[in-house]
Amino acid sequence: MAEALAIREALPQASSLNYHHICIKSDSQVLVNTISSHRRSSELFGVFADINDLAFSPSSSFQSYRFIYIPRSQNGLADGLAKCCLAAHLISKPSSVT
């Protein structure tokens, strides 16, 4: 879940920085396969729908994109970033709360 949320947050950032070619690496084989195949996971349906819309839609600013599996031993930095994203997501105030 943490890496899926991190990817969902990273795609608009990459687009706003005018990146047109992206390569996202993850140590979750299931996550990479789900995103690459455009399948929907019932557990994270909304997150995967957002990722698909941001990366694969015709209106996407990305000219090329790759989602690649790499072993956890080679993915420490991204794992830390994903955990930070999850922590921020869990402690942020919902927009419906005033």
mmCIF file of N, CA and C in Angstrom:
data_model
loop_
_atom_site.group_PDB
_atom_site.id
_atom_site.type_symbol
_atom_site.label_atom_id
_atom_site.label_comp_id
_atom_site.label_asym_id
_atom_site.label_seq_id
_atom_site.Cartn_x
_atom_site.Cartn_y
_atom_site.Cartn_z
ATOM 1 N N MET A 1 0.817 -1.197 0.000
ATOM 2 C CA MET A 1 0.000 0.000 0.000
ATOM 3 C C MET A 1 0.862 1.262 0.000
ATOM 4 N N ALA A 2 1.917 1.275 0.809
ATOM 5 C CA ALA A 2 2.754 2.471 0.910
ATOM 6 C C ALA A 2 3.376 2.829 -0.436
ATOM 7 N N GLU A 3 3.868 1.843 -1.155
ATOM 8 C CA GLU A 3 4.495 2.138 -2.445
ATOM 9 C C GLU A 3 3.475 2.580 -3.477
ATOM 10 N N ALA A 4 2.284 2.018 -3.450
ATOM 11 C CA ALA A 4 1.235 2.450 -4.380
ATOM 12 C C ALA A 4 0.872 3.905 -4.116
ATOM 13 N N LEU A 5 0.759 4.282 -2.852
ATOM 14 C CA LEU A 5 0.465 5.677 -2.510
ATOM 15 C C LEU A 5 1.613 6.593 -2.927
ATOM 16 N N ALA A 6 2.841 6.138 -2.739
ATOM 17 C CA ALA A 6 3.995 6.949 -3.134
ATOM 18 C C ALA A 6 4.020 7.171 -4.642
ATOM 19 N N ILE A 7 3.704 6.133 -5.392
ATOM 20 C CA ILE A 7 3.658 6.266 -6.854
ATOM 21 C C ILE A 7 2.555 7.230 -7.255
ATOM 22 N N ARG A 8 1.396 7.107 -6.623
ATOM 23 C CA ARG A 8 0.287 8.011 -6.943
ATOM 24 C C ARG A 8 0.673 9.463 -6.667
ATOM 25 N N GLU A 9 1.421 9.711 -5.612
ATOM 26 C CA GLU A 9 1.852 11.073 -5.289
ATOM 27 C C GLU A 9 2.987 11.543 -6.197
ATOM 28 N N ALA A 10 3.836 10.622 -6.640
ATOM 29 C CA ALA A 10 4.998 10.993 -7.450
ATOM 30 C C ALA A 10 4.632 11.372 -8.879
ATOM 31 N N LEU A 11 3.619 10.741 -9.435
ATOM 32 C CA LEU A 11 3.278 10.995 -10.842
ATOM 33 C C LEU A 11 2.888 12.451 -11.105
ATOM 34 N N PRO A 12 2.013 13.073 -10.306
ATOM 35 C CA PRO A 12 1.725 14.494 -10.557
ATOM 36 C C PRO A 12 2.955 15.387 -10.354
ATOM 37 N N GLN A 13 3.808 15.016 -9.390
ATOM 38 C CA GLN A 13 5.035 15.782 -9.178
ATOM 39 C C GLN A 13 5.935 15.709 -10.411
ATOM 40 N N ALA A 14 6.097 14.519 -10.943
ATOM 41 C CA ALA A 14 6.924 14.347 -12.141
ATOM 42 C C ALA A 14 6.343 15.128 -13.314
ATOM 43 N N SER A 15 5.038 15.105 -13.440
ATOM 44 C CA SER A 15 4.377 15.846 -14.514
ATOM 45 C C SER A 15 4.578 17.350 -14.341
ATOM 46 N N SER A 16 4.444 17.841 -13.107
ATOM 47 C CA SER A 16 4.598 19.279 -12.862
ATOM 48 C C SER A 16 6.034 19.746 -13.102
ATOM 49 N N LEU A 17 6.979 18.825 -13.003
ATOM 50 C CA LEU A 17 8.379 19.148 -13.280
ATOM 51 C C LEU A 17 8.737 18.927 -14.750
ATOM 52 N N ASN A 18 7.711 18.676 -15.554
ATOM 53 C CA ASN A 18 7.853 18.477 -16.998
ATOM 54 C C ASN A 18 8.708 17.269 -17.375
ATOM 55 N N TYR A 19 8.661 16.238 -16.550
ATOM 56 C CA TYR A 19 9.296 14.979 -16.935
ATOM 57 C C TYR A 19 8.385 14.286 -17.933
ATOM 58 N N HIS A 20 8.958 13.827 -19.017
ATOM 59 C CA HIS A 20 8.159 13.161 -20.039
ATOM 60 C C HIS A 20 8.469 11.672 -20.144
ATOM 61 N N HIS A 21 9.572 11.265 -19.549
ATOM 62 C CA HIS A 21 9.982 9.860 -19.570
ATOM 63 C C HIS A 21 10.269 9.456 -18.127
ATOM 64 N N ILE A 22 9.509 8.512 -17.605
ATOM 65 C CA ILE A 22 9.689 8.113 -16.216
ATOM 66 C C ILE A 22 9.939 6.613 -16.110
ATOM 67 N N CYS A 23 10.679 6.261 -15.090
ATOM 68 C CA CYS A 23 10.936 4.860 -14.766
ATOM 69 C C CYS A 23 10.749 4.724 -13.262
ATOM 70 N N ILE A 24 9.763 3.974 -12.868
ATOM 71 C CA ILE A 24 9.476 3.761 -11.454
ATOM 72 C C ILE A 24 9.857 2.337 -11.106
ATOM 73 N N LYS A 25 10.688 2.214 -10.074
ATOM 74 C CA LYS A 25 11.166 0.905 -9.643
ATOM 75 C C LYS A 25 10.556 0.575 -8.286
ATOM 76 N N SER A 26 10.173 -0.673 -8.129
ATOM 77 C CA SER A 26 9.551 -1.121 -6.881
ATOM 78 C C SER A 26 10.034 -2.521 -6.534
ATOM 79 N N ASP A 27 10.103 -2.787 -5.235
ATOM 80 C CA ASP A 27 10.450 -4.142 -4.807
ATOM 81 C C ASP A 27 9.206 -5.005 -4.606
ATOM 82 N N SER A 28 8.071 -4.517 -5.034
ATOM 83 C CA SER A 28 6.824 -5.292 -4.966
ATOM 84 C C SER A 28 6.471 -5.801 -6.362
ATOM 85 N N GLN A 29 6.736 -7.080 -6.580
ATOM 86 C CA GLN A 29 6.428 -7.694 -7.879
ATOM 87 C C GLN A 29 4.936 -7.596 -8.183
ATOM 88 N N VAL A 30 4.104 -7.790 -7.168
ATOM 89 C CA VAL A 30 2.648 -7.725 -7.356
ATOM 90 C C VAL A 30 2.236 -6.322 -7.789
ATOM 91 N N LEU A 31 2.792 -5.305 -7.154
ATOM 92 C CA LEU A 31 2.469 -3.922 -7.503
ATOM 93 C C LEU A 31 2.872 -3.614 -8.943
ATOM 94 N N VAL A 32 4.090 -3.967 -9.312
ATOM 95 C CA VAL A 32 4.570 -3.707 -10.674
ATOM 96 C C VAL A 32 3.700 -4.433 -11.695
ATOM 97 N N ASN A 33 3.395 -5.692 -11.433
ATOM 98 C CA ASN A 33 2.560 -6.457 -12.366
ATOM 99 C C ASN A 33 1.159 -5.875 -12.473
ATOM 100 N N THR A 34 0.590 -5.459 -11.352
ATOM 101 C CA THR A 34 -0.763 -4.901 -11.369
ATOM 102 C C THR A 34 -0.802 -3.597 -12.156
ATOM 103 N N ILE A 35 0.157 -2.714 -11.900
ATOM 104 C CA ILE A 35 0.189 -1.434 -12.620
ATOM 105 C C ILE A 35 0.464 -1.659 -14.106
ATOM 106 N N SER A 36 1.449 -2.476 -14.415
ATOM 107 C CA SER A 36 1.838 -2.693 -15.812
ATOM 108 C C SER A 36 0.737 -3.342 -16.638
ATOM 109 N N SER A 37 -0.062 -4.177 -16.011
ATOM 110 C CA SER A 37 -1.124 -4.877 -16.741
ATOM 111 C C SER A 37 -2.437 -4.100 -16.743
ATOM 112 N N HIS A 38 -2.454 -2.962 -16.064
ATOM 113 C CA HIS A 38 -3.655 -2.123 -15.960
ATOM 114 C C HIS A 38 -4.798 -2.844 -15.245
ATOM 115 N N ARG A 39 -4.464 -3.869 -14.469
ATOM 116 C CA ARG A 39 -5.496 -4.559 -13.690
ATOM 117 C C ARG A 39 -5.883 -3.701 -12.501
ATOM 118 N N ARG A 40 -7.027 -4.012 -11.944
ATOM 119 C CA ARG A 40 -7.511 -3.298 -10.766
ATOM 120 C C ARG A 40 -7.464 -4.238 -9.566
ATOM 121 N N SER A 41 -6.826 -3.810 -8.519
ATOM 122 C CA SER A 41 -6.793 -4.577 -7.285
ATOM 123 C C SER A 41 -7.966 -4.140 -6.433
ATOM 124 N N SER A 42 -8.725 -5.093 -5.935
ATOM 125 C CA SER A 42 -9.890 -4.730 -5.126
ATOM 126 C C SER A 42 -9.474 -4.033 -3.840
ATOM 127 N N GLU A 43 -8.285 -4.352 -3.318
ATOM 128 C CA GLU A 43 -7.828 -3.745 -2.072
ATOM 129 C C GLU A 43 -7.528 -2.258 -2.234
ATOM 130 N N LEU A 44 -6.957 -1.899 -3.348
ATOM 131 C CA LEU A 44 -6.529 -0.516 -3.573
ATOM 132 C C LEU A 44 -7.107 0.029 -4.870
ATOM 133 N N PHE A 45 -8.348 -0.266 -5.123
ATOM 134 C CA PHE A 45 -8.956 0.082 -6.409
ATOM 135 C C PHE A 45 -8.754 1.555 -6.753
ATOM 136 N N GLY A 46 -9.075 2.449 -5.837
ATOM 137 C CA GLY A 46 -8.971 3.881 -6.113
ATOM 138 C C GLY A 46 -7.553 4.328 -6.394
ATOM 139 N N VAL A 47 -6.599 3.784 -5.659
ATOM 140 C CA VAL A 47 -5.197 4.152 -5.855
ATOM 141 C C VAL A 47 -4.724 3.696 -7.234
ATOM 142 N N PHE A 48 -5.049 2.455 -7.604
ATOM 143 C CA PHE A 48 -4.642 1.956 -8.924
ATOM 144 C C PHE A 48 -5.366 2.694 -10.043
ATOM 145 N N ALA A 49 -6.606 3.060 -9.830
ATOM 146 C CA ALA A 49 -7.332 3.837 -10.837
ATOM 147 C C ALA A 49 -6.645 5.180 -11.049
ATOM 148 N N ASP A 50 -6.224 5.816 -9.960
ATOM 149 C CA ASP A 50 -5.513 7.093 -10.071
ATOM 150 C C ASP A 50 -4.187 6.924 -10.813
ATOM 151 N N ILE A 51 -3.431 5.886 -10.467
ATOM 152 C CA ILE A 51 -2.146 5.643 -11.129
ATOM 153 C C ILE A 51 -2.356 5.416 -12.618
ATOM 154 N N ASN A 52 -3.336 4.607 -12.965
ATOM 155 C CA ASN A 52 -3.617 4.359 -14.385
ATOM 156 C C ASN A 52 -3.995 5.641 -15.103
ATOM 157 N N ASP A 53 -4.838 6.459 -14.492
ATOM 158 C CA ASP A 53 -5.237 7.719 -15.117
ATOM 159 C C ASP A 53 -4.044 8.658 -15.282
ATOM 160 N N LEU A 54 -3.212 8.743 -14.252
ATOM 161 C CA LEU A 54 -2.078 9.664 -14.293
ATOM 162 C C LEU A 54 -0.992 9.229 -15.270
ATOM 163 N N ALA A 55 -0.769 7.939 -15.396
ATOM 164 C CA ALA A 55 0.342 7.459 -16.224
ATOM 165 C C ALA A 55 -0.072 7.077 -17.633
ATOM 166 N N PHE A 56 -1.250 6.481 -17.776
ATOM 167 C CA PHE A 56 -1.596 5.846 -19.049
ATOM 168 C C PHE A 56 -2.660 6.568 -19.866
ATOM 169 N N SER A 57 -3.315 7.563 -19.304
ATOM 170 C CA SER A 57 -4.399 8.209 -20.047
ATOM 171 C C SER A 57 -3.838 9.026 -21.207
ATOM 172 N N PRO A 58 -4.637 9.225 -22.259
ATOM 173 C CA PRO A 58 -4.176 10.023 -23.408
ATOM 174 C C PRO A 58 -3.780 11.448 -23.028
ATOM 175 N N SER A 59 -4.360 11.970 -21.958
ATOM 176 C CA SER A 59 -4.035 13.333 -21.545
ATOM 177 C C SER A 59 -2.783 13.399 -20.668
ATOM 178 N N SER A 60 -2.188 12.251 -20.377
ATOM 179 C CA SER A 60 -0.980 12.208 -19.555
ATOM 180 C C SER A 60 0.157 12.935 -20.263
ATOM 181 N N SER A 61 0.993 13.604 -19.502
ATOM 182 C CA SER A 61 2.134 14.315 -20.086
ATOM 183 C C SER A 61 3.321 13.394 -20.346
ATOM 184 N N PHE A 62 3.210 12.143 -19.925
ATOM 185 C CA PHE A 62 4.331 11.216 -20.077
ATOM 186 C C PHE A 62 4.349 10.603 -21.473
ATOM 187 N N GLN A 63 5.493 10.727 -22.130
ATOM 188 C CA GLN A 63 5.668 10.129 -23.450
ATOM 189 C C GLN A 63 6.077 8.666 -23.333
ATOM 190 N N SER A 64 6.794 8.351 -22.263
ATOM 191 C CA SER A 64 7.155 6.958 -22.001
ATOM 192 C C SER A 64 7.210 6.744 -20.496
ATOM 193 N N TYR A 65 6.944 5.540 -20.106
ATOM 194 C CA TYR A 65 6.941 5.187 -18.685
ATOM 195 C C TYR A 65 7.255 3.710 -18.568
ATOM 196 N N ARG A 66 7.940 3.385 -17.480
ATOM 197 C CA ARG A 66 8.247 1.985 -17.200
ATOM 198 C C ARG A 66 8.067 1.760 -15.709
ATOM 199 N N PHE A 67 7.499 0.640 -15.375
ATOM 200 C CA PHE A 67 7.370 0.204 -13.997
ATOM 201 C C PHE A 67 8.165 -1.092 -13.898
ATOM 202 N N ILE A 68 9.195 -1.081 -13.076
ATOM 203 C CA ILE A 68 10.153 -2.178 -13.044
ATOM 204 C C ILE A 68 10.262 -2.754 -11.636
ATOM 205 N N TYR A 69 10.329 -4.073 -11.561
ATOM 206 C CA TYR A 69 10.583 -4.746 -10.295
ATOM 207 C C TYR A 69 12.089 -4.811 -10.061
ATOM 208 N N ILE A 70 12.510 -4.465 -8.832
ATOM 209 C CA ILE A 70 13.894 -4.667 -8.418
ATOM 210 C C ILE A 70 13.881 -5.274 -7.017
ATOM 211 N N PRO A 71 14.910 -6.031 -6.665
ATOM 212 C CA PRO A 71 14.951 -6.642 -5.333
ATOM 213 C C PRO A 71 14.990 -5.592 -4.220
ATOM 214 N N ARG A 72 14.426 -5.941 -3.086
ATOM 215 C CA ARG A 72 14.380 -5.032 -1.938
ATOM 216 C C ARG A 72 15.776 -4.545 -1.553
ATOM 217 N N SER A 73 16.773 -5.391 -1.679
ATOM 218 C CA SER A 73 18.143 -5.013 -1.308
ATOM 219 C C SER A 73 18.674 -3.856 -2.150
ATOM 220 N N GLN A 74 18.070 -3.598 -3.290
ATOM 221 C CA GLN A 74 18.491 -2.506 -4.172
ATOM 222 C C GLN A 74 17.525 -1.322 -4.130
ATOM 223 N N ASN A 75 16.577 -1.354 -3.201
ATOM 224 C CA ASN A 75 15.504 -0.363 -3.229
ATOM 225 C C ASN A 75 15.296 0.331 -1.885
ATOM 226 N N GLY A 76 16.341 0.463 -1.095
ATOM 227 C CA GLY A 76 16.213 1.038 0.242
ATOM 228 C C GLY A 76 15.714 2.472 0.248
ATOM 229 N N LEU A 77 16.222 3.308 -0.632
ATOM 230 C CA LEU A 77 15.824 4.713 -0.673
ATOM 231 C C LEU A 77 14.343 4.857 -1.003
ATOM 232 N N ALA A 78 13.885 4.132 -1.996
ATOM 233 C CA ALA A 78 12.471 4.208 -2.377
ATOM 234 C C ALA A 78 11.574 3.661 -1.276
ATOM 235 N N ASP A 79 12.031 2.630 -0.578
ATOM 236 C CA ASP A 79 11.246 2.070 0.513
ATOM 237 C C ASP A 79 11.057 3.107 1.612
ATOM 238 N N GLY A 80 12.106 3.839 1.925
ATOM 239 C CA GLY A 80 12.003 4.900 2.929
ATOM 240 C C GLY A 80 11.060 6.007 2.492
ATOM 241 N N LEU A 81 11.124 6.375 1.223
ATOM 242 C CA LEU A 81 10.227 7.398 0.686
ATOM 243 C C LEU A 81 8.774 6.943 0.760
ATOM 244 N N ALA A 82 8.528 5.691 0.436
ATOM 245 C CA ALA A 82 7.168 5.155 0.496
ATOM 246 C C ALA A 82 6.639 5.179 1.919
ATOM 247 N N LYS A 83 7.479 4.838 2.880
ATOM 248 C CA LYS A 83 7.049 4.852 4.278
ATOM 249 C C LYS A 83 6.734 6.268 4.735
ATOM 250 N N CYS A 84 7.514 7.244 4.289
ATOM 251 C CA CYS A 84 7.226 8.647 4.619
ATOM 252 C C CYS A 84 5.899 9.081 4.016
ATOM 253 N N CYS A 85 5.647 8.678 2.791
ATOM 254 C CA CYS A 85 4.389 9.012 2.127
ATOM 255 C C CYS A 85 3.216 8.422 2.889
ATOM 256 N N LEU A 86 3.346 7.172 3.309
ATOM 257 C CA LEU A 86 2.275 6.524 4.053
ATOM 258 C C LEU A 86 2.044 7.236 5.375
ATOM 259 N N ALA A 87 3.111 7.591 6.069
ATOM 260 C CA ALA A 87 2.969 8.290 7.344
ATOM 261 C C ALA A 87 2.266 9.629 7.147
ATOM 262 N N ALA A 88 2.638 10.369 6.114
ATOM 263 C CA ALA A 88 1.994 11.655 5.841
ATOM 264 C C ALA A 88 0.526 11.466 5.488
ATOM 265 N N HIS A 89 0.235 10.413 4.746
ATOM 266 C CA HIS A 89 -1.149 10.127 4.356
ATOM 267 C C HIS A 89 -1.994 9.777 5.574
ATOM 268 N N LEU A 90 -1.423 9.039 6.500
ATOM 269 C CA LEU A 90 -2.173 8.599 7.669
ATOM 270 C C LEU A 90 -2.405 9.712 8.676
ATOM 271 N N ILE A 91 -1.515 10.717 8.716
ATOM 272 C CA ILE A 91 -1.680 11.771 9.707
ATOM 273 C C ILE A 91 -2.261 13.058 9.131
ATOM 274 N N SER A 92 -2.478 13.115 7.834
ATOM 275 C CA SER A 92 -3.030 14.333 7.246
ATOM 276 C C SER A 92 -4.515 14.443 7.550
ATOM 277 N N LYS A 93 -4.976 15.670 7.717
ATOM 278 C CA LYS A 93 -6.377 15.926 8.022
ATOM 279 C C LYS A 93 -7.210 15.785 6.758
ATOM 280 N N PRO A 94 -8.276 15.003 6.793
ATOM 281 C CA PRO A 94 -9.142 14.881 5.613
ATOM 282 C C PRO A 94 -9.690 16.240 5.197
ATOM 283 N N SER A 95 -9.842 16.455 3.907
ATOM 284 C CA SER A 95 -10.330 17.745 3.409
ATOM 285 C C SER A 95 -11.760 18.026 3.844
ATOM 286 N N SER A 96 -12.508 16.996 4.210
ATOM 287 C CA SER A 96 -13.896 17.196 4.630
ATOM 288 C C SER A 96 -14.004 17.658 6.078
ATOM 289 N N VAL A 97 -12.884 17.651 6.814
ATOM 290 C CA VAL A 97 -12.887 18.068 8.212
ATOM 291 C C VAL A 97 -12.488 19.528 8.272
ATOM 292 N N THR A 98 -13.286 20.326 8.954
ATOM 293 C CA THR A 98 -12.958 21.755 9.066
ATOM 294 C C THR A 98 -12.722 22.158 10.483
#
